[in-house]
Short mmCIF file of C-alpha atoms in Angstrom, two decimals:
data_model
loop_
_atom_site.label_atom_id
_atom_site.label_comp_id
_atom_site.label_asym_id
_atom_site.label_seq_id
_atom_site.Cartn_x
_atom_site.Cartn_y
_atom_site.Cartn_z
CA MET A 1 -15.42 15.75 -17.18
CA LEU A 2 -16.61 17.07 -13.84
CA ALA A 3 -14.20 19.16 -12.14
CA PHE A 4 -13.59 18.43 -8.42
CA ALA A 5 -14.17 22.00 -7.16
CA ASP A 6 -16.04 23.62 -4.20
CA ARG A 7 -19.52 24.76 -5.21
CA GLY A 8 -19.04 28.56 -6.23
CA ARG A 9 -15.23 28.16 -7.47
CA ASP A 10 -15.68 26.48 -10.40
CA SER A 11 -18.34 26.84 -13.43
CA THR A 12 -18.71 23.09 -14.06
CA ALA A 13 -21.86 22.04 -11.84
CA THR A 14 -21.27 19.13 -9.45
CA ARG A 15 -23.77 16.57 -9.96
CA SER A 16 -26.59 15.83 -7.22
CA VAL A 17 -26.60 11.82 -6.30
CA GLY A 18 -29.04 10.90 -3.60
CA ALA A 19 -32.14 8.65 -2.86
CA GLY A 20 -34.60 11.22 -4.21
CA VAL A 21 -34.02 13.93 -1.54
CA GLU A 22 -31.89 16.84 -2.94
CA THR A 23 -30.84 19.77 -0.63
CA ARG A 24 -28.40 21.55 -2.68
CA PRO A 25 -26.43 20.63 -5.75
CA GLY A 26 -23.86 17.73 -4.46
CA THR A 27 -25.29 17.45 -1.13
CA ILE A 28 -26.97 14.15 0.43
CA PRO A 29 -28.43 14.14 3.95
CA LEU A 30 -27.12 10.82 5.66
CA LYS A 31 -27.96 9.89 9.20
CA GLY A 32 -27.64 13.25 10.71
CA THR A 33 -24.78 14.40 8.72
CA ARG A 34 -23.85 15.68 5.30
CA LEU A 35 -22.41 13.26 2.81
CA ARG A 36 -21.41 15.38 -0.37
CA TRP A 37 -20.31 13.68 -3.83
CA TRP A 38 -18.60 14.75 -6.47
CA VAL A 39 -19.14 12.67 -9.42
CA GLU A 40 -17.53 12.31 -13.04
CA GLY A 41 -20.40 11.86 -15.66
CA GLU A 42 -23.73 10.09 -15.18
CA PRO A 43 -23.62 7.50 -12.53
CA SER A 44 -24.90 3.95 -13.17
CA PRO A 45 -27.75 2.76 -11.30
CA ARG A 46 -25.02 0.69 -9.20
CA LEU A 47 -22.89 3.30 -8.46
CA ARG A 48 -25.90 5.65 -7.42
CA THR A 49 -26.95 2.92 -4.97
CA LEU A 50 -23.42 2.98 -3.37
CA LEU A 51 -23.51 6.78 -3.01
CA SER A 52 -26.94 6.84 -1.49
CA ASP A 53 -25.83 4.52 1.54
CA PRO A 54 -22.14 3.60 1.15
CA ASP A 55 -22.13 1.92 4.89
CA ALA A 56 -25.11 -0.39 3.54
CA VAL A 57 -23.38 -1.36 0.33
CA LEU A 58 -19.95 -1.91 1.90
CA SER A 59 -21.56 -4.27 4.47
CA GLY A 60 -23.56 -6.13 2.38
CA PRO A 61 -23.30 -8.95 -0.03
CA GLY A 62 -20.72 -8.59 -2.64
CA SER A 63 -18.34 -6.47 -0.75
CA VAL A 64 -14.84 -7.66 0.36
CA ALA A 65 -12.88 -5.60 2.89
CA ARG A 66 -9.18 -5.53 2.48
CA GLU A 67 -6.49 -4.30 5.15
CA ALA A 68 -5.09 -1.10 4.16
CA GLY A 69 -3.52 0.01 7.46
CA GLY A 70 -4.07 3.03 9.68
CA ARG A 71 -7.55 4.28 9.37
CA LYS A 72 -7.96 3.68 5.68
CA ARG A 73 -10.15 0.96 4.65
CA LEU A 74 -10.25 -0.43 1.30
CA TYR A 75 -13.15 -2.52 -0.07
CA ARG A 76 -13.89 -4.46 -3.49
CA LEU A 77 -17.32 -4.45 -5.02
CA ALA A 78 -17.46 -7.46 -7.46
CA ALA A 79 -18.08 -6.83 -10.65
CA ALA A 80 -22.13 -6.80 -11.70
CA GLY A 81 -22.83 -8.06 -15.02
CA GLU A 82 -20.81 -6.18 -17.76
CA GLU A 83 -19.91 -3.63 -15.37
CA PRO A 84 -16.40 -3.85 -14.07
CA GLY A 85 -15.65 -4.15 -10.09
CA LEU A 86 -15.29 -1.10 -7.93
CA PHE A 87 -12.74 -0.21 -5.42
CA VAL A 88 -13.82 1.95 -2.42
CA LYS A 89 -11.50 3.72 -0.23
CA VAL A 90 -12.57 5.27 2.94
CA PHE A 91 -10.53 7.72 5.10
CA SER A 92 -11.65 8.06 8.73
CA LEU A 93 -10.17 10.81 11.07
CA PRO A 94 -10.03 10.59 14.76
CA ARG A 95 -11.58 13.34 16.57
CA GLY A 96 -8.54 15.27 17.46
CA GLN A 97 -7.54 15.31 13.72
CA ARG A 98 -10.89 16.29 12.38
CA TRP A 99 -10.63 20.20 12.95
CA ARG A 100 -7.64 20.45 10.58
CA TYR A 101 -9.74 19.54 7.69
CA ALA A 102 -12.44 21.97 8.37
CA PHE A 103 -11.08 24.42 5.71
CA ARG A 104 -9.22 22.29 3.43
CA PRO A 105 -10.23 19.20 1.09
CA SER A 106 -10.05 15.65 2.41
CA LYS A 107 -7.23 13.12 1.45
CA ALA A 108 -9.80 11.65 -0.98
CA ARG A 109 -10.20 14.88 -3.05
CA ARG A 110 -6.53 15.68 -2.93
CA GLU A 111 -6.00 12.21 -4.39
CA SER A 112 -8.31 12.69 -6.73
CA LYS A 113 -6.76 16.16 -7.91
CA ILE A 114 -3.18 14.61 -8.10
CA ALA A 115 -4.75 11.75 -10.41
CA ARG A 116 -5.83 14.22 -12.80
CA GLN A 117 -2.63 16.08 -12.84
CA VAL A 118 -0.93 13.07 -13.46
CA VAL A 119 -3.29 12.33 -16.46
CA GLU A 120 -2.61 16.00 -17.71
CA ARG A 121 1.11 15.10 -17.97
CA GLY A 122 0.46 12.17 -20.34
CA PHE A 123 0.09 9.05 -18.15
CA GLU A 124 -2.94 6.79 -17.62
CA ALA A 125 -3.89 6.76 -14.01
CA ALA A 126 -6.84 5.32 -12.02
CA VAL A 127 -8.93 8.54 -11.56
CA PRO A 128 -11.78 8.19 -9.18
CA LEU A 129 -15.43 7.97 -10.56
CA ALA A 130 -16.62 9.76 -7.37
CA VAL A 131 -15.23 11.27 -4.10
CA GLY A 132 -17.23 11.99 -1.11
CA GLU A 133 -16.71 13.86 2.24
CA GLU A 134 -18.95 13.33 5.41
CA ARG A 135 -18.95 16.57 7.36
CA ARG A 136 -20.99 17.94 10.38
CA PHE A 137 -20.90 21.69 10.50
CA GLY A 138 -17.90 21.66 8.43
CA ILE A 139 -15.79 19.37 10.56
CA LEU A 140 -15.01 16.26 8.31
CA SER A 141 -15.31 12.85 9.73
CA ARG A 142 -14.72 10.71 6.64
CA SER A 143 -13.96 10.91 2.94
CA PHE A 144 -14.59 8.19 0.06
CA SER A 145 -13.05 7.46 -3.10
CA VAL A 146 -14.59 5.36 -5.68
CA ILE A 147 -12.34 3.95 -8.35
CA GLN A 148 -13.27 1.47 -11.21
CA GLU A 149 -11.12 -1.68 -11.48
CA LEU A 150 -8.89 -1.57 -14.46
CA PRO A 151 -8.23 -4.84 -16.55
CA ALA A 152 -4.67 -4.90 -15.40
CA ARG A 153 -2.33 -6.48 -12.70
CA ASP A 154 -0.13 -4.77 -10.46
CA VAL A 155 3.51 -4.75 -10.92
CA ARG A 156 4.47 -6.61 -7.80
CA ALA A 157 2.29 -9.55 -8.55
CA GLU A 158 3.52 -9.68 -12.19
CA ILE A 159 7.31 -9.79 -11.05
CA ARG A 160 6.43 -12.26 -8.44
CA ASP A 161 4.43 -14.78 -10.48
CA PRO A 162 6.16 -18.00 -10.65
CA GLU A 163 4.58 -18.52 -13.85
CA LEU A 164 6.23 -15.76 -15.42
CA SER A 165 8.47 -16.58 -18.27
CA PRO A 166 12.13 -15.43 -18.13
CA GLU A 167 11.83 -13.48 -21.31
CA ARG A 168 8.75 -11.71 -19.90
CA ARG A 169 10.18 -10.85 -16.72
CA ARG A 170 13.22 -9.21 -18.19
CA ALA A 171 10.98 -7.47 -20.68
CA LEU A 172 8.71 -6.29 -17.67
CA ILE A 173 11.61 -4.92 -15.52
CA GLU A 174 13.21 -3.20 -18.39
CA SER A 175 9.95 -1.48 -19.63
CA PHE A 176 9.24 -0.52 -16.12
CA ALA A 177 12.71 1.05 -15.53
CA VAL A 178 12.36 3.44 -18.57
CA PHE A 179 8.74 4.24 -17.49
CA THR A 180 9.84 5.07 -13.78
CA ARG A 181 12.43 7.63 -15.37
CA GLN A 182 9.86 9.02 -17.61
CA VAL A 183 7.48 9.45 -14.41
CA HIS A 184 10.30 11.14 -12.73
CA ASP A 185 11.31 13.55 -15.55
CA ALA A 186 7.63 14.49 -15.65
CA GLY A 187 7.88 15.59 -12.20
CA ILE A 188 5.47 13.04 -10.57
CA ASP A 189 6.83 12.07 -6.87
CA GLN A 190 5.39 9.04 -5.72
CA ASP A 191 7.10 8.96 -2.24
CA ASP A 192 5.93 5.35 -1.53
CA TYR A 193 7.32 4.20 -4.51
CA SER A 194 6.49 0.64 -4.79
CA THR A 195 5.67 -1.74 -7.68
CA ASN A 196 2.16 -2.29 -6.11
CA ASN A 197 1.36 1.37 -6.65
CA PHE A 198 1.66 0.50 -10.52
CA LEU A 199 -0.57 -1.61 -12.90
CA VAL A 200 0.59 -3.34 -16.02
CA PHE A 201 -1.71 -4.26 -18.68
CA ALA A 202 -1.55 -7.13 -21.29
CA ASP A 203 -0.03 -5.19 -24.07
CA GLY A 204 2.70 -4.01 -21.56
CA HIS A 205 1.81 -0.40 -20.86
CA PHE A 206 1.80 1.08 -17.35
CA ALA A 207 -0.74 3.10 -14.98
CA LEU A 208 -0.43 4.71 -11.77
CA ILE A 209 -2.62 4.15 -8.73
CA ASP A 210 -2.84 5.33 -4.96
CA PHE A 211 -1.94 9.06 -4.90
CA GLU A 212 -2.12 9.60 -1.20
CA ARG A 213 1.78 10.34 -0.83
CA CYS A 214 2.25 11.60 -4.35
CA SER A 215 2.67 15.30 -5.64
CA VAL A 216 3.38 16.73 -8.96
CA GLY A 217 5.85 19.44 -9.72
CA LYS A 218 9.04 19.92 -11.34
CA PRO A 219 11.22 17.13 -12.64
CA LEU A 220 12.89 15.27 -9.71
CA ARG A 221 16.62 15.86 -8.90
CA ARG A 222 18.89 13.01 -9.22
CA GLU A 223 19.28 12.34 -5.51
CA ARG A 224 15.58 12.25 -5.21
CA GLY A 225 14.91 9.72 -7.87
CA LEU A 226 17.46 7.55 -6.43
CA THR A 227 15.96 7.71 -3.08
CA LEU A 228 12.67 6.50 -4.34
CA LEU A 229 14.74 3.54 -6.14
CA ALA A 230 16.10 2.85 -2.97
CA LYS A 231 12.31 2.70 -1.66
CA LEU A 232 11.77 0.36 -4.70
CA VAL A 233 14.46 -2.05 -3.76
CA ARG A 234 13.16 -2.15 -0.35
CA ARG A 235 9.69 -3.32 -1.67
CA GLU A 236 11.44 -5.83 -4.20
CA PRO A 237 13.84 -7.98 -2.45
CA CYS A 238 13.10 -10.70 -4.88
CA LEU A 239 14.78 -9.06 -7.65
CA SER A 240 18.26 -10.62 -8.47
CA THR A 241 21.47 -8.16 -8.39
CA SER A 242 21.94 -8.33 -12.05
CA GLU A 243 18.03 -7.30 -12.43
CA ARG A 244 18.49 -4.50 -10.15
CA VAL A 245 21.78 -3.26 -12.00
CA ARG A 246 19.94 -3.58 -15.27
CA PHE A 247 17.12 -1.68 -14.06
CA LEU A 248 19.49 1.16 -12.58
CA ARG A 249 21.33 1.37 -16.12
CA LEU A 250 18.15 2.01 -17.95
CA TYR A 251 17.02 4.70 -15.54
CA LEU A 252 20.00 6.28 -15.68
CA GLY A 253 20.21 6.23 -19.56
CA ALA A 254 22.50 5.41 -22.30
CA ASN A 255 24.93 7.86 -21.83
CA ALA A 256 25.76 6.93 -17.95
CA ASP A 257 29.22 5.56 -17.82
CA ARG A 258 30.54 3.09 -15.32
CA GLN A 259 31.59 5.46 -12.67
CA GLU A 260 28.10 7.21 -12.47
CA VAL A 261 26.25 3.82 -12.38
CA HIS A 262 28.70 2.82 -9.52
CA GLU A 263 28.09 6.25 -7.56
CA ALA A 264 24.35 5.84 -8.06
CA ILE A 265 24.56 2.05 -6.62
CA GLU A 266 26.61 3.53 -3.70
CA PHE A 267 23.94 6.08 -3.05
CA ILE A 268 21.00 3.64 -3.38
CA LEU A 269 22.53 1.20 -1.01
CA SER A 270 23.03 4.00 1.88
CA ALA A 271 19.71 5.18 1.26
CA PHE A 272 18.26 1.79 1.41
CA ARG A 273 20.13 1.01 4.90
CA GLU A 274 18.65 4.12 6.37
CA ILE A 275 15.05 3.32 5.12
CA ARG A 276 15.22 -0.25 6.45
CA GLN A 277 16.54 0.78 9.97
CA ARG A 278 13.84 3.62 9.98
CA ASP A 279 11.10 0.98 9.21
CA ALA A 280 12.23 -1.28 11.85
CA ARG A 281 12.35 1.39 14.54
CA ARG A 282 8.69 2.71 13.48
CA ALA A 283 7.50 -1.04 13.54
CA ALA A 284 9.17 -1.45 17.09
CA ASN A 285 7.46 1.87 18.45
CA ALA A 286 4.15 0.88 16.95
CA ALA A 287 4.17 -2.43 18.61
CA PHE A 288 3.32 -0.74 22.04
CA LYS A 289 1.70 2.43 20.95
CA LEU A 290 -2.08 2.87 21.27
CA GLY A 291 -3.68 4.36 18.02
CA ARG A 292 -4.49 3.53 14.57
CA HIS A 293 -2.83 -0.01 14.59
CA VAL A 294 -2.67 -1.51 18.23
CA GLU A 295 -5.40 -1.16 20.80
CA HIS A 296 -5.28 -2.08 24.41
CA VAL A 297 -8.08 -4.85 25.41
CA GLY A 298 -7.61 -5.39 29.43
CA GLU A 299 -3.92 -6.36 29.85
CA ALA A 300 -3.49 -7.45 26.30
CA TRP A 301 -2.21 -5.63 23.30
CA VAL A 302 -4.08 -6.19 20.12
CA VAL A 303 -3.70 -5.44 16.51
CA ARG A 304 -7.06 -3.88 15.84
CA THR A 305 -8.02 -5.08 12.31
CA ARG A 306 -7.12 -8.78 13.24
CA ARG A 307 -8.58 -9.15 16.80
CA ASP A 308 -11.19 -11.95 15.85
CA ALA A 309 -8.52 -13.58 13.34
CA LYS A 310 -7.52 -17.35 13.41
CA CYS A 311 -4.31 -17.50 15.32
CA ILE A 312 -1.42 -19.62 16.14
CA HIS A 313 -0.71 -19.32 19.81
CA PHE A 314 3.15 -19.37 21.41
CA ASP A 315 3.15 -20.02 24.94
CA LEU A 316 6.14 -18.11 26.02
CA PRO A 317 7.74 -16.21 29.02
CA GLU A 318 6.65 -12.29 29.09
CA GLU A 319 10.16 -11.16 28.14
CA GLN A 320 10.52 -13.70 25.16
CA ALA A 321 6.77 -13.02 24.03
CA GLN A 322 7.38 -9.47 23.99
CA GLU A 323 10.59 -9.93 21.74
CA VAL A 324 8.50 -12.05 19.36
CA TRP A 325 5.80 -9.42 19.17
CA ILE A 326 8.36 -6.51 18.36
CA LYS A 327 10.06 -8.76 15.70
CA ALA A 328 6.86 -9.76 14.07
CA HIS A 329 5.74 -6.17 13.83
CA GLN A 330 9.10 -5.34 12.15
CA LEU A 331 8.79 -8.18 9.75
CA GLU A 332 5.46 -6.97 8.64
CA ARG A 333 6.62 -3.57 8.14
CA LEU A 334 9.39 -4.72 6.15
CA GLU A 335 6.73 -6.76 4.09
CA LEU A 336 8.71 -9.95 4.55
CA PRO A 337 7.25 -13.57 4.30
CA ALA A 338 6.47 -14.18 8.16
CA LEU A 339 3.47 -14.65 10.33
CA ARG A 340 1.83 -11.41 11.38
CA PRO A 341 1.37 -10.32 14.92
CA VAL A 342 -2.19 -10.34 16.32
CA ARG A 343 -2.08 -10.49 20.15
CA LEU A 344 0.20 -10.25 23.27
CA ASP A 345 -0.77 -11.00 26.61
CA LYS A 346 0.46 -12.64 29.81
CA SER A 347 -0.26 -16.28 28.11
CA GLY A 348 2.15 -15.40 25.34
CA VAL A 349 1.87 -14.10 21.83
CA SER A 350 -0.41 -15.11 19.05
CA LEU A 351 0.32 -14.70 15.14
CA LEU A 352 -1.84 -14.92 12.39
CA ASP A 353 -2.81 -18.49 11.08
CA PRO A 354 -2.38 -18.19 7.18
CA GLY A 355 -4.03 -21.58 6.59
CA GLN A 356 -2.52 -24.54 5.07
CA ALA A 357 -1.61 -24.74 1.52
CA SER A 358 -3.51 -27.41 -0.48
CA SER A 359 -2.47 -30.03 -2.97
CA LEU A 360 1.61 -28.53 -2.91
CA GLY A 361 4.02 -31.14 -3.70
CA LEU A 362 7.75 -31.46 -2.11
CA THR A 363 9.08 -29.39 -5.33
CA GLN A 364 6.55 -26.64 -4.97
CA ARG A 365 7.11 -26.22 -1.33
CA SER A 366 10.79 -26.29 -1.45
CA GLN A 367 10.76 -23.68 -4.26
CA GLN A 368 8.41 -21.45 -2.24
CA ARG A 369 10.86 -21.79 1.09
CA ARG A 370 13.94 -20.79 -1.34
CA ARG A 371 12.01 -17.72 -2.30
CA ALA A 372 10.87 -16.80 1.25
CA ARG A 373 14.51 -17.35 2.40
CA ARG A 374 15.84 -15.06 -0.45
CA GLU A 375 13.66 -12.17 0.60
CA LEU A 376 14.40 -12.58 4.26
CA GLU A 377 18.26 -12.89 3.59
CA PHE A 378 18.02 -9.69 1.47
CA TYR A 379 17.43 -7.66 4.95
CA GLY A 380 19.34 -9.80 7.44
CA ARG A 381 20.06 -13.32 8.17
CA LEU A 382 18.44 -16.36 9.42
CA ASN A 383 19.46 -18.61 12.32
CA ASP A 384 19.32 -22.15 13.51
CA LYS A 385 15.57 -21.57 14.79
CA THR A 386 14.21 -21.36 11.30
CA GLU A 387 10.72 -23.11 10.72
CA TRP A 388 8.54 -22.54 8.00
CA ILE A 389 4.52 -22.63 7.38
CA ASP A 390 3.36 -23.34 4.01
CA GLY A 391 0.34 -20.90 3.70
CA ALA A 392 -1.78 -20.50 0.48
CA ASP A 393 0.20 -17.63 -0.52
CA GLY A 394 3.44 -19.13 -0.10
CA SER A 395 5.88 -20.14 2.72
CA LEU A 396 6.10 -18.19 5.75
CA LEU A 397 8.69 -17.87 8.77
CA ARG A 398 6.97 -19.23 11.72
CA ASN A 399 9.21 -18.18 14.41
CA PRO A 400 10.05 -14.53 14.00
CA LEU A 401 13.22 -14.87 16.41
CA ALA A 402 14.78 -16.83 13.70
CA PHE A 403 15.52 -13.69 11.75
CA GLU A 404 17.99 -10.96 12.47
CA LEU A 405 18.05 -7.52 10.71
CA SER A 406 21.42 -6.43 9.71
CA PRO A 407 22.80 -3.22 10.80
#
């Protein structure tokens, strides 16, 4: 195994990967900057091509960009022959923050270090095949993380699969509760504790992914563990009350009495309300804050990653359009099934067009709408303005003003 360490600090050599030009071990000249890679094992020809010129590969055929938020971009490179697909994370830094990383490792290298610590504690994790840093005169501008696609599905997608049998759903939730307690007892603190940060394999075992907001240390205190469960509740409103209670009982262990379970429920609900309100406030502030997510184009506010997307436009008075814009940001932040914000200007507000679902019967549409309603009503209530759009991924709330967040 290749250690991810600075040259001169570790006896394990760093492989040099380039297009035939080598300056010093692990460093590749690229367009006037220096792109340095830390690679585990001997790279395949496909990986070598990616590392030689990542921009060309990521903008070429076979690469699909996925929205990841902020200045992080996620790409999937399709499988080639018998090789599995690759995921590439690209972390960009605004000019004002680049100096902070002059003498410390990038986010990509930190994630790789945490992933290896997780493996050392006995858990399977998506450890990067390669990590790169692009610096000029020591100042970091971008970092890269290349991860091999695993033959598994994220827990969120599995739980929300309408084809999942009740028996399999119950077994999945129960085994994930036991796994969660094992992770916390091992001192792994995944601050963004969400089911889409874990993979489940066909045989039922789990793997951890995405270590951007993760740390490894002493076993988690009870209060910290329950706070993370509150974050999990926030991300999984589709779980029924009985499923959440069953999950909590298994997490607390067989020795937990009724009083302990009741106190844990009260703690989680209180933490959940605080998290929900904080998320809503942050989303409202971000709606009119120039920076990573939103930009000013003339007199319009535009979500950067969606500026050229197909939209549904609502011709509304200025005050009402702003209200829809803010509410749409809040619903997105809470990951609720509603149209996403794209543009706000004097003509009104534009929301993302999800495209129409194909070949769905009345029964399927009704089931999708009931599921969407349950998720929304977990956070607040719907009024008589409720309208739905049946997109390819399910029913979405058309008018954000039809939803009111509970206090």
